[in-house]
mmCIF file of C-alpha atoms and ligand atoms in Angstrom:
data_model
loop_
_atom_site.group_PDB
_atom_site.id
_atom_site.type_symbol
_atom_site.label_atom_id
_atom_site.label_comp_id
_atom_site.label_asym_id
_atom_site.label_seq_id
_atom_site.Cartn_x
_atom_site.Cartn_y
_atom_site.Cartn_z
ATOM 1 C CA MET V 1 32.792 42.987 27.924
ATOM 2 C CA GLU V 2 31.781 39.380 27.545
ATOM 3 C CA THR V 3 29.735 38.594 24.443
ATOM 4 C CA THR V 4 26.855 36.177 24.421
ATOM 5 C CA LEU V 5 25.739 34.405 21.197
ATOM 6 C CA GLN V 6 21.993 34.224 20.678
ATOM 7 C CA VAL V 7 20.266 32.775 17.734
ATOM 8 C CA VAL V 8 17.810 35.253 16.130
ATOM 9 C CA ASP V 9 15.632 34.178 13.314
ATOM 10 C CA PRO V 10 16.687 36.130 10.171
ATOM 11 C CA ASP V 11 13.080 35.978 8.932
ATOM 12 C CA PRO V 12 11.007 38.390 10.940
ATOM 13 C CA GLN V 13 7.710 36.948 9.391
ATOM 14 C CA VAL V 14 8.112 33.738 11.091
ATOM 15 C CA VAL V 15 9.079 35.106 14.491
ATOM 16 C CA GLU V 16 6.303 34.504 16.977
ATOM 17 C CA PRO V 17 5.378 37.614 18.919
ATOM 18 C CA SER V 18 6.599 37.068 22.419
ATOM 19 C CA THR V 19 3.852 36.585 24.956
ATOM 20 C CA GLN V 20 5.831 36.372 28.186
ATOM 21 C CA ALA V 21 6.784 39.548 29.845
ATOM 22 C CA ASP V 22 10.144 38.411 30.753
ATOM 23 C CA GLU V 23 11.032 37.337 27.138
ATOM 24 C CA PRO V 24 13.009 39.994 25.391
ATOM 25 C CA SER V 25 11.793 40.959 21.946
ATOM 26 C CA LYS V 26 15.134 42.735 20.960
ATOM 27 C CA PRO V 27 18.604 41.144 21.502
ATOM 28 C CA LEU V 28 20.050 42.247 24.881
ATOM 29 C CA PRO V 29 22.963 44.640 24.976
ATOM 30 C CA GLY V 30 26.118 42.763 24.331
ATOM 31 C CA VAL V 31 24.179 39.918 22.581
ATOM 32 C CA VAL V 32 25.114 39.328 18.977
ATOM 33 C CA ALA V 33 22.573 37.989 16.510
ATOM 34 C CA LEU V 34 23.665 34.808 14.689
ATOM 35 C CA SER V 35 23.176 36.402 11.201
ATOM 36 C CA THR V 36 25.724 39.232 12.095
ATOM 37 C CA CYS V 37 28.237 37.174 14.270
ATOM 38 C CA PRO V 38 31.541 36.981 12.420
ATOM 39 C CA GLY V 39 32.452 33.515 11.464
ATOM 40 C CA THR V 40 28.831 32.221 10.943
ATOM 41 C CA THR V 41 26.949 31.854 7.848
ATOM 42 C CA PRO V 42 23.213 32.808 7.860
ATOM 43 C CA GLY V 43 20.781 30.030 6.966
ATOM 44 C CA THR V 44 19.934 29.813 3.377
ATOM 45 C CA PRO V 45 16.446 31.411 2.870
ATOM 46 C CA LEU V 46 13.926 29.072 1.352
ATOM 47 C CA SER V 47 13.340 29.595 -2.433
ATOM 48 C CA LYS V 48 9.943 30.794 -3.717
ATOM 49 C CA ASN V 49 9.304 27.292 -4.912
ATOM 50 C CA GLN V 50 10.099 25.726 -1.541
ATOM 51 C CA LEU V 51 7.937 28.260 0.209
ATOM 52 C CA LYS V 52 5.071 27.553 -2.133
ATOM 53 C CA LYS V 53 5.393 23.774 -1.522
ATOM 54 C CA GLN V 54 5.554 24.300 2.163
ATOM 55 C CA ARG V 55 2.385 26.566 2.089
ATOM 56 C CA LYS V 56 0.625 23.896 -0.133
ATOM 57 C CA LEU V 57 1.521 21.050 2.129
ATOM 58 C CA ALA V 58 0.210 23.068 5.305
ATOM 59 C CA ALA V 59 -3.100 23.828 3.414
ATOM 60 C CA TYR V 60 -3.468 20.169 2.510
ATOM 61 C CA VAL V 61 -2.821 19.022 6.073
ATOM 62 C CA GLU V 62 -5.318 21.523 7.318
ATOM 63 C CA LEU V 63 -7.912 20.361 4.654
ATOM 64 C CA ARG V 64 -7.341 16.765 5.444
ATOM 65 C CA LYS V 65 -8.107 17.429 9.161
ATOM 66 C CA LEU V 66 -11.291 19.248 8.320
ATOM 67 C CA ARG V 67 -12.390 16.489 5.921
ATOM 68 C CA ARG V 68 -11.696 13.926 8.613
ATOM 69 C CA GLU V 69 -13.645 15.854 11.151
ATOM 70 C CA LYS V 70 -16.562 16.234 8.711
ATOM 71 C CA GLU V 71 -16.535 12.628 7.965
ATOM 72 C CA ARG V 72 -16.559 11.698 11.736
ATOM 73 C CA GLU V 73 -19.453 14.046 12.207
ATOM 74 C CA ARG V 74 -21.317 12.422 9.218
ATOM 75 C CA ASN V 75 -20.739 9.035 10.640
ATOM 76 C CA LYS V 76 -21.839 10.008 14.050
ATOM 77 C CA GLN V 77 -24.935 11.322 12.550
ATOM 78 C CA LYS V 78 -25.494 8.245 10.454
ATOM 79 C CA ARG V 79 -25.161 6.147 13.647
ATOM 80 C CA ARG V 80 -27.620 8.467 15.484
ATOM 81 C CA ASP V 81 -30.232 8.143 12.681
ATOM 82 C CA ALA V 82 -29.744 4.348 12.571
ATOM 83 C CA LYS V 83 -30.313 4.201 16.343
ATOM 84 C CA GLU V 84 -33.416 6.250 16.142
ATOM 85 C CA GLN V 85 -34.897 4.093 13.335
ATOM 86 C CA GLY V 86 -33.889 0.856 15.221
ATOM 87 C CA LEU V 87 -31.507 -0.158 12.382
ATOM 88 C CA PRO V 88 -28.188 -1.959 12.920
ATOM 89 C CA ILE V 89 -25.538 0.771 13.609
ATOM 90 C CA ARG V 90 -22.416 -0.758 12.033
ATOM 91 C CA THR V 91 -22.032 -1.098 8.202
ATOM 92 C CA GLY V 92 -18.727 -3.238 8.137
ATOM 93 C CA PRO V 93 -17.735 -6.009 10.470
ATOM 94 C CA SER V 94 -16.125 -5.007 13.750
ATOM 95 C CA ARG V 95 -12.453 -5.917 14.389
ATOM 96 C CA LYS V 96 -13.644 -8.775 16.601
ATOM 97 C CA GLU V 97 -16.081 -10.084 13.773
ATOM 98 C CA LEU V 98 -13.253 -9.678 11.254
ATOM 99 C CA LYS V 99 -10.825 -11.760 13.392
ATOM 100 C CA ARG V 100 -13.558 -14.437 13.715
ATOM 101 C CA LYS V 101 -14.275 -14.465 9.923
ATOM 102 C CA GLN V 102 -10.503 -14.726 9.264
ATOM 103 C CA ALA V 103 -10.366 -17.658 11.635
ATOM 104 C CA VAL V 104 -13.028 -19.431 9.414
ATOM 105 C CA THR V 105 -10.861 -21.835 7.695
ATOM 106 C CA GLY V 106 -11.036 -24.255 4.944
ATOM 107 C CA ALA V 107 -11.210 -28.093 5.443
ATOM 108 C CA ASP V 108 -7.446 -28.213 5.752
ATOM 109 C CA GLY V 109 -7.475 -25.494 8.572
ATOM 110 C CA ASN V 110 -5.943 -22.725 6.435
ATOM 111 C CA PRO V 111 -7.407 -19.328 5.701
ATOM 112 C CA ALA V 112 -9.183 -18.709 2.480
ATOM 113 C CA LEU V 113 -6.455 -16.282 1.419
ATOM 114 C CA LYS V 114 -3.014 -15.534 2.839
ATOM 115 C CA VAL V 115 -1.291 -12.541 1.296
ATOM 116 C CA ALA V 116 1.979 -10.696 2.232
ATOM 117 C CA ILE V 117 2.675 -7.258 0.774
ATOM 118 C CA ASP V 118 6.436 -7.010 0.254
ATOM 119 C CA LEU V 119 7.321 -3.506 1.421
ATOM 120 C CA ASP V 120 11.103 -4.025 1.189
ATOM 121 C CA TYR V 121 11.385 -1.404 -1.453
ATOM 122 C CA ASP V 122 11.787 1.649 0.779
ATOM 123 C CA GLU V 123 14.883 3.074 -0.741
ATOM 124 C CA LEU V 124 13.692 2.804 -4.334
ATOM 125 C CA MET V 125 10.632 5.077 -3.971
ATOM 126 C CA GLN V 126 10.420 8.850 -3.806
ATOM 127 C CA GLU V 127 8.383 10.265 -1.011
ATOM 128 C CA ARG V 128 5.525 10.901 -3.398
ATOM 129 C CA ASP V 129 5.430 7.234 -4.273
ATOM 130 C CA ILE V 130 6.084 6.161 -0.636
ATOM 131 C CA ALA V 131 2.850 8.085 0.241
ATOM 132 C CA LYS V 132 0.980 6.290 -2.510
ATOM 133 C CA CYS V 133 2.202 3.014 -1.672
ATOM 134 C CA VAL V 134 1.063 3.433 2.031
ATOM 135 C CA LYS V 135 -2.259 4.679 0.692
ATOM 136 C CA GLN V 136 -2.562 1.412 -1.304
ATOM 137 C CA CYS V 137 -1.846 -0.496 1.874
ATOM 138 C CA LEU V 138 -4.737 1.360 3.474
ATOM 139 C CA ARG V 139 -6.944 0.423 0.715
ATOM 140 C CA ILE V 140 -5.808 -3.246 0.869
ATOM 141 C CA TYR V 141 -6.669 -3.284 4.564
ATOM 142 C CA THR V 142 -10.038 -1.809 3.726
ATOM 143 C CA ILE V 143 -10.913 -4.282 0.925
ATOM 144 C CA ASN V 144 -9.913 -7.057 3.208
ATOM 145 C CA ARG V 145 -12.037 -5.605 6.007
ATOM 146 C CA ARG V 146 -15.069 -5.395 3.841
ATOM 147 C CA SER V 147 -14.736 -8.722 2.093
ATOM 148 C CA SER V 148 -17.173 -11.433 2.867
ATOM 149 C CA HIS V 149 -14.100 -13.695 3.064
ATOM 150 C CA PRO V 150 -11.279 -11.669 4.572
ATOM 151 C CA GLY V 151 -7.799 -13.209 4.245
ATOM 152 C CA GLU V 152 -4.783 -13.288 6.572
ATOM 153 C CA LEU V 153 -2.908 -10.082 5.709
ATOM 154 C CA HIS V 154 0.765 -9.356 6.400
ATOM 155 C CA PHE V 155 2.734 -6.130 5.698
ATOM 156 C CA ALA V 156 6.313 -7.390 5.496
ATOM 157 C CA GLY V 157 9.731 -5.952 5.115
ATOM 158 C CA ILE V 158 8.965 -2.555 6.663
ATOM 159 C CA ARG V 159 12.182 -0.923 7.679
ATOM 160 C CA GLU V 160 11.922 0.341 11.363
ATOM 161 C CA ASN V 161 11.834 4.128 11.197
ATOM 162 C CA GLY V 162 12.244 3.973 7.411
ATOM 163 C CA ASN V 163 10.167 6.068 5.066
ATOM 164 C CA ILE V 164 7.291 3.594 4.702
ATOM 165 C CA HIS V 165 7.062 3.357 8.628
ATOM 166 C CA LYS V 166 6.936 7.145 8.872
ATOM 167 C CA TRP V 167 4.117 7.397 6.372
ATOM 168 C CA PHE V 168 2.165 4.656 8.190
ATOM 169 C CA MET V 169 2.566 6.700 11.299
ATOM 170 C CA LYS V 170 0.658 9.531 9.648
ATOM 171 C CA ASN V 171 -2.511 7.331 9.617
ATOM 172 C CA ASP V 172 -4.499 7.563 12.799
ATOM 173 C CA GLY V 173 -4.836 4.188 14.491
ATOM 174 C CA TRP V 174 -2.643 2.294 11.873
ATOM 175 C CA GLU V 175 -1.217 0.141 14.711
ATOM 176 C CA ASN V 176 -4.688 -1.198 15.533
ATOM 177 C CA TRP V 177 -5.486 -2.313 12.026
ATOM 178 C CA ASN V 178 -6.123 -5.973 11.711
ATOM 179 C CA VAL V 179 -2.833 -6.735 9.891
ATOM 180 C CA LYS V 180 0.411 -8.415 10.831
ATOM 181 C CA TYR V 181 3.175 -5.940 10.631
ATOM 182 C CA HIS V 182 6.701 -7.217 10.256
ATOM 183 C CA PHE V 183 9.597 -4.769 10.798
ATOM 184 C CA ASP V 184 12.992 -5.651 9.339
ATOM 185 C CA LYS V 185 11.808 -9.140 8.429
ATOM 186 C CA THR V 186 10.804 -9.900 4.963
ATOM 187 C CA HIS V 187 8.644 -12.703 3.413
ATOM 188 C CA LYS V 188 11.747 -14.773 2.994
ATOM 189 C CA ASP V 189 12.286 -14.795 6.882
ATOM 190 C CA LEU V 190 8.553 -15.407 7.526
ATOM 191 C CA PHE V 191 7.120 -18.057 5.319
ATOM 192 C CA ASP V 192 7.853 -21.511 4.194
ATOM 193 C CA ARG V 193 9.338 -21.220 0.655
ATOM 194 C CA GLU V 194 7.659 -24.328 -0.535
ATOM 195 C CA HIS V 195 4.275 -22.752 0.246
ATOM 196 C CA MET V 196 4.964 -19.222 -0.960
ATOM 197 C CA VAL V 197 4.480 -17.813 -4.483
ATOM 198 C CA TYR V 198 5.619 -14.309 -5.457
ATOM 199 C CA LEU V 199 3.175 -12.838 -7.980
ATOM 200 C CA THR V 200 4.946 -11.092 -10.874
ATOM 201 C CA CYS V 201 3.595 -10.232 -14.337
ATOM 202 C CA GLU V 202 6.793 -11.481 -15.971
ATOM 203 C CA SER V 203 6.404 -15.098 -14.533
ATOM 204 C CA GLU V 204 5.931 -17.907 -17.071
ATOM 205 C CA GLN V 205 3.668 -19.734 -14.683
ATOM 206 C CA VAL V 206 0.032 -18.961 -14.511
ATOM 207 C CA LEU V 207 -1.919 -18.628 -11.254
ATOM 208 C CA ASP V 208 -4.860 -20.847 -12.175
ATOM 209 C CA LYS V 209 -6.258 -21.641 -8.725
ATOM 210 C CA LEU V 210 -5.654 -20.146 -5.346
ATOM 211 C CA GLN V 211 -4.054 -22.880 -3.182
ATOM 212 C CA PRO V 212 -5.109 -23.034 0.507
ATOM 213 C CA GLY V 213 -1.940 -22.892 2.680
ATOM 214 C CA CYS V 214 -0.051 -20.887 0.127
ATOM 215 C CA THR V 215 1.050 -17.427 0.921
ATOM 216 C CA TYR V 216 0.914 -14.980 -2.065
ATOM 217 C CA ILE V 217 3.436 -12.199 -2.117
ATOM 218 C CA ILE V 218 2.612 -8.985 -3.825
ATOM 219 C CA GLY V 219 5.324 -6.332 -4.408
ATOM 220 C CA GLY V 220 4.518 -3.068 -2.634
ATOM 221 C CA LEU V 221 6.306 -1.083 -5.085
ATOM 222 C CA VAL V 222 5.032 2.100 -6.900
ATOM 223 C CA ASP V 223 7.457 2.764 -9.630
ATOM 224 C CA HIS V 224 5.573 3.790 -12.674
ATOM 225 C CA ASN V 225 7.400 0.931 -14.253
ATOM 226 C CA HIS V 226 10.865 2.481 -13.850
ATOM 227 C CA PHE V 227 12.073 -0.768 -12.385
ATOM 228 C CA LYS V 228 10.592 -3.046 -14.868
ATOM 229 C CA GLY V 229 10.926 -6.756 -13.918
ATOM 230 C CA LEU V 230 12.623 -5.946 -10.565
ATOM 231 C CA CYS V 231 10.175 -7.839 -8.328
ATOM 232 C CA HIS V 232 10.468 -10.986 -10.753
ATOM 233 C CA GLN V 233 14.243 -10.713 -10.589
ATOM 234 C CA ARG V 234 14.423 -10.464 -6.704
ATOM 235 C CA ALA V 235 12.004 -13.357 -6.415
ATOM 236 C CA THR V 236 13.848 -15.647 -8.790
ATOM 237 C CA GLU V 237 17.324 -14.557 -7.321
ATOM 238 C CA ALA V 238 15.866 -15.677 -3.918
ATOM 239 C CA GLY V 239 14.867 -18.972 -5.367
ATOM 240 C CA LEU V 240 11.077 -18.380 -4.885
ATOM 241 C CA LYS V 241 8.302 -19.772 -6.932
ATOM 242 C CA THR V 242 6.522 -16.963 -9.119
ATOM 243 C CA ALA V 243 3.250 -16.880 -10.990
ATOM 244 C CA ARG V 244 1.383 -14.247 -13.096
ATOM 245 C CA LEU V 245 -2.262 -13.514 -12.790
ATOM 246 C CA PRO V 246 -4.343 -15.248 -15.533
ATOM 247 C CA LEU V 247 -5.266 -12.096 -17.238
ATOM 248 C CA SER V 248 -4.699 -12.872 -20.880
ATOM 249 C CA GLU V 249 -6.355 -16.231 -20.433
ATOM 250 C CA HIS V 250 -9.621 -14.414 -19.417
ATOM 251 C CA VAL V 251 -9.724 -11.045 -21.054
ATOM 252 C CA ASP V 252 -8.303 -9.067 -23.925
ATOM 253 C CA MET V 253 -6.698 -5.822 -22.825
ATOM 254 C CA LYS V 254 -5.579 -2.746 -24.704
ATOM 255 C CA THR V 255 -2.599 -1.959 -22.314
ATOM 256 C CA ARG V 256 0.178 -3.607 -20.232
ATOM 257 C CA SER V 257 -0.892 -6.313 -17.870
ATOM 258 C CA VAL V 258 1.016 -4.775 -14.889
ATOM 259 C CA LEU V 259 -1.457 -3.981 -12.266
ATOM 260 C CA SER V 260 -1.097 -1.927 -9.048
ATOM 261 C CA THR V 261 -0.594 -3.679 -5.827
ATOM 262 C CA TYR V 262 -4.090 -3.045 -4.417
ATOM 263 C CA HIS V 263 -5.725 -4.189 -7.678
ATOM 264 C CA VAL V 264 -3.788 -7.506 -7.489
ATOM 265 C CA PHE V 265 -5.014 -7.902 -3.883
ATOM 266 C CA GLU V 266 -8.619 -6.994 -4.724
ATOM 267 C CA LEU V 267 -8.628 -9.496 -7.559
ATOM 268 C CA LEU V 268 -7.367 -12.378 -5.289
ATOM 269 C CA THR V 269 -9.760 -11.368 -2.646
ATOM 270 C CA LYS V 270 -12.742 -11.527 -5.079
ATOM 271 C CA VAL V 271 -11.533 -14.944 -6.423
ATOM 272 C CA ALA V 272 -11.055 -16.199 -2.846
ATOM 273 C CA ALA V 273 -14.700 -15.141 -2.124
ATOM 274 C CA GLY V 274 -15.889 -17.313 -4.992
ATOM 275 C CA GLN V 275 -16.051 -15.057 -8.058
ATOM 276 C CA ASP V 276 -14.751 -16.507 -11.342
ATOM 277 C CA TRP V 277 -11.599 -14.977 -12.700
ATOM 278 C CA THR V 278 -13.264 -13.257 -15.688
ATOM 279 C CA THR V 279 -15.860 -11.398 -13.603
ATOM 280 C CA ALA V 280 -13.320 -10.669 -10.907
ATOM 281 C CA ILE V 281 -10.884 -9.196 -13.449
ATOM 282 C CA LEU V 282 -13.614 -7.095 -15.197
ATOM 283 C CA ASP V 283 -14.880 -5.781 -11.870
ATOM 284 C CA THR V 284 -11.408 -4.850 -10.672
ATOM 285 C CA ILE V 285 -9.263 -3.375 -13.165
ATOM 286 C CA PRO V 286 -9.590 0.165 -14.294
ATOM 287 C CA VAL V 287 -11.646 0.855 -17.435
ATOM 288 C CA ARG V 288 -8.738 2.675 -19.079
ATOM 289 C CA LYS V 289 -7.085 -0.819 -19.464
ATOM 290 C CA GLY V 290 -9.915 -1.555 -21.901
ATOM 291 C CA ALA V 291 -10.451 -5.164 -20.753
ATOM 292 C CA LYS V 292 -12.944 -7.288 -22.463
ATOM 293 C CA ALA V 293 -14.009 -10.895 -21.884
ATOM 294 C CA LYS V 294 -12.422 -13.322 -24.093
ATOM 295 C CA ASP V 295 -14.662 -14.776 -26.859
ATOM 296 C CA ARG V 296 -15.043 -18.312 -25.777
ATOM 297 C CA THR V 297 -17.527 -19.384 -28.527
ATOM 298 C CA GLU V 298 -16.605 -22.481 -30.443
ATOM 299 C CA ASP V 299 -15.813 -20.604 -33.558
ATOM 300 C CA SER V 300 -13.419 -18.156 -31.839
ATOM 301 C CA GLU V 301 -9.955 -17.856 -33.340
ATOM 302 C CA PRO V 302 -7.874 -21.030 -32.918
ATOM 303 C CA LYS V 303 -4.734 -20.815 -30.768
ATOM 304 C CA GLN V 304 -1.519 -20.122 -32.505
ATOM 305 C CA PRO V 305 1.018 -23.054 -32.271
ATOM 306 C CA ASP V 306 3.507 -20.958 -30.373
ATOM 307 C CA GLU V 307 1.009 -20.054 -27.694
ATOM 308 C CA ALA V 308 1.941 -22.761 -25.405
ATOM 309 C CA GLU V 309 -0.397 -24.004 -22.775
ATOM 310 C CA PRO V 310 0.356 -22.104 -19.496
ATOM 311 C CA GLN V 311 1.764 -24.359 -16.794
ATOM 312 C CA ASP V 312 -0.247 -24.664 -13.552
ATOM 313 C CA ILE V 313 1.585 -23.263 -10.713
ATOM 314 C CA GLU V 314 1.444 -26.577 -8.719
ATOM 315 C CA SER V 315 3.309 -28.374 -11.541
ATOM 316 C CA GLN V 316 6.100 -25.838 -11.386
ATOM 317 C CA PRO V 317 9.506 -27.408 -10.679
ATOM 318 C CA PRO V 318 11.295 -26.181 -7.613
ATOM 319 C CA PRO V 319 13.493 -23.293 -8.519
ATOM 320 C CA SER V 320 17.045 -24.160 -9.277
ATOM 321 C CA GLY V 321 19.391 -24.121 -6.392
ATOM 322 C CA LEU V 322 16.825 -25.660 -4.069
ATOM 323 C CA ASP V 323 16.391 -29.239 -3.134
ATOM 324 C CA SER V 324 13.701 -30.844 -5.108
HETATM 325 C C1 SAM H 1 2.987 -2.023 -9.703
HETATM 326 S S1 SAM H 1 3.474 -3.594 -9.737
HETATM 327 C C2 SAM H 1 5.248 -3.342 -9.629
HETATM 328 C C3 SAM H 1 5.855 -3.241 -10.935
HETATM 329 C C4 SAM H 1 7.377 -3.452 -10.810
HETATM 330 N N1 SAM H 1 8.046 -2.652 -11.950
HETATM 331 C C5 SAM H 1 7.783 -4.860 -10.935
HETATM 332 O O1 SAM H 1 8.913 -5.162 -10.988
HETATM 333 O O2 SAM H 1 6.883 -5.855 -10.695
HETATM 334 C C6 SAM H 1 3.112 -4.114 -8.079
HETATM 335 C C7 SAM H 1 3.067 -5.579 -7.796
HETATM 336 O O3 SAM H 1 1.797 -6.052 -8.293
HETATM 337 C C8 SAM H 1 2.059 -7.428 -8.714
HETATM 338 N N2 SAM H 1 1.522 -7.577 -10.130
HETATM 339 C C9 SAM H 1 1.079 -6.589 -10.893
HETATM 340 N N3 SAM H 1 0.711 -7.077 -12.055
HETATM 341 C C10 SAM H 1 0.731 -8.399 -11.984
HETATM 342 C C11 SAM H 1 0.416 -9.512 -12.869
HETATM 343 N N4 SAM H 1 -0.187 -9.285 -14.099
HETATM 344 N N5 SAM H 1 0.532 -10.726 -12.506
HETATM 345 C C12 SAM H 1 1.158 -10.987 -11.214
HETATM 346 N N6 SAM H 1 1.406 -10.057 -10.260
HETATM 347 C C13 SAM H 1 1.219 -8.713 -10.711
HETATM 348 C C14 SAM H 1 3.420 -7.808 -8.467
HETATM 349 O O4 SAM H 1 3.511 -8.497 -7.295
HETATM 350 C C15 SAM H 1 4.042 -6.386 -8.467
HETATM 351 O O5 SAM H 1 5.300 -6.442 -7.705
#
């Protein structure tokens, strides 16, 4: 008798009950279940931990859907209320308005701020951190959208079908965000090196003033400082100009001066919109960093001789290996 091989799920709990009359619920005579077929190994059952994680994830996805639905409903209600009261319906600018605002340029024809998030760190982040990184990109987009002076925003170095791309795809409508996405092209392929500055906290140069026409690159890396100095190393190896934020020039902080990607973006946006560095820093960085405005009174401590005056980014010599 001829034997037919049929895959039968070894876990009866996850077998969907058959709804079709012609679908057999038991293996047919002469049909051998995969789990008992000689020469095959049954699939490894999931461990308790893996099952727990799966259940948690499913519950989270369900919760997120519900939250999103509730939020949509709330927004609809708000719009209805506003309409009834004859108030303007929209809270933030529309995409069209945003584009128009972004097109508002300085005297030299450049946008108020041009930033690229360098997302070329796909392979260095675990899934959890990839998710955080994409969440930060979403915040960056929102900050830009809500700013009175939205900048030109690029998400560069995304690997086509890579982990970051896949996490972007989990966000409804991500393709419609007013952002320039660049797949398999990094900032090095996109912008003129002479007018590009990679922001890194290890740089010896200080970003004193935002230069119109300059593209500021922020590393899209969530690494809990496991790769200390990596962005700086990559930027200098590529022969790019670098600069650090003027944090220590304006505030005293209890902790390290490494900020997250979206805090750096938020800070730049506020300064581009006209805030002074001190106010923007104090408004942006988390309270746990314990930042306090520097005492700028006449009798404040004199500078130590070894505290060299920071060099302005514009006076930075071209990186070695490049034509001056
Ligand atoms: C979380 S940090 C990445 C830390 C990473 N270990 C590294 O090598 O830079 C994310 C990005 O924010 C920017 N950044 C953070 N703090 C900064 C600072 N004090 N000055 C300039 N850029 C900063 C850098 O572009 C950095 O790549």
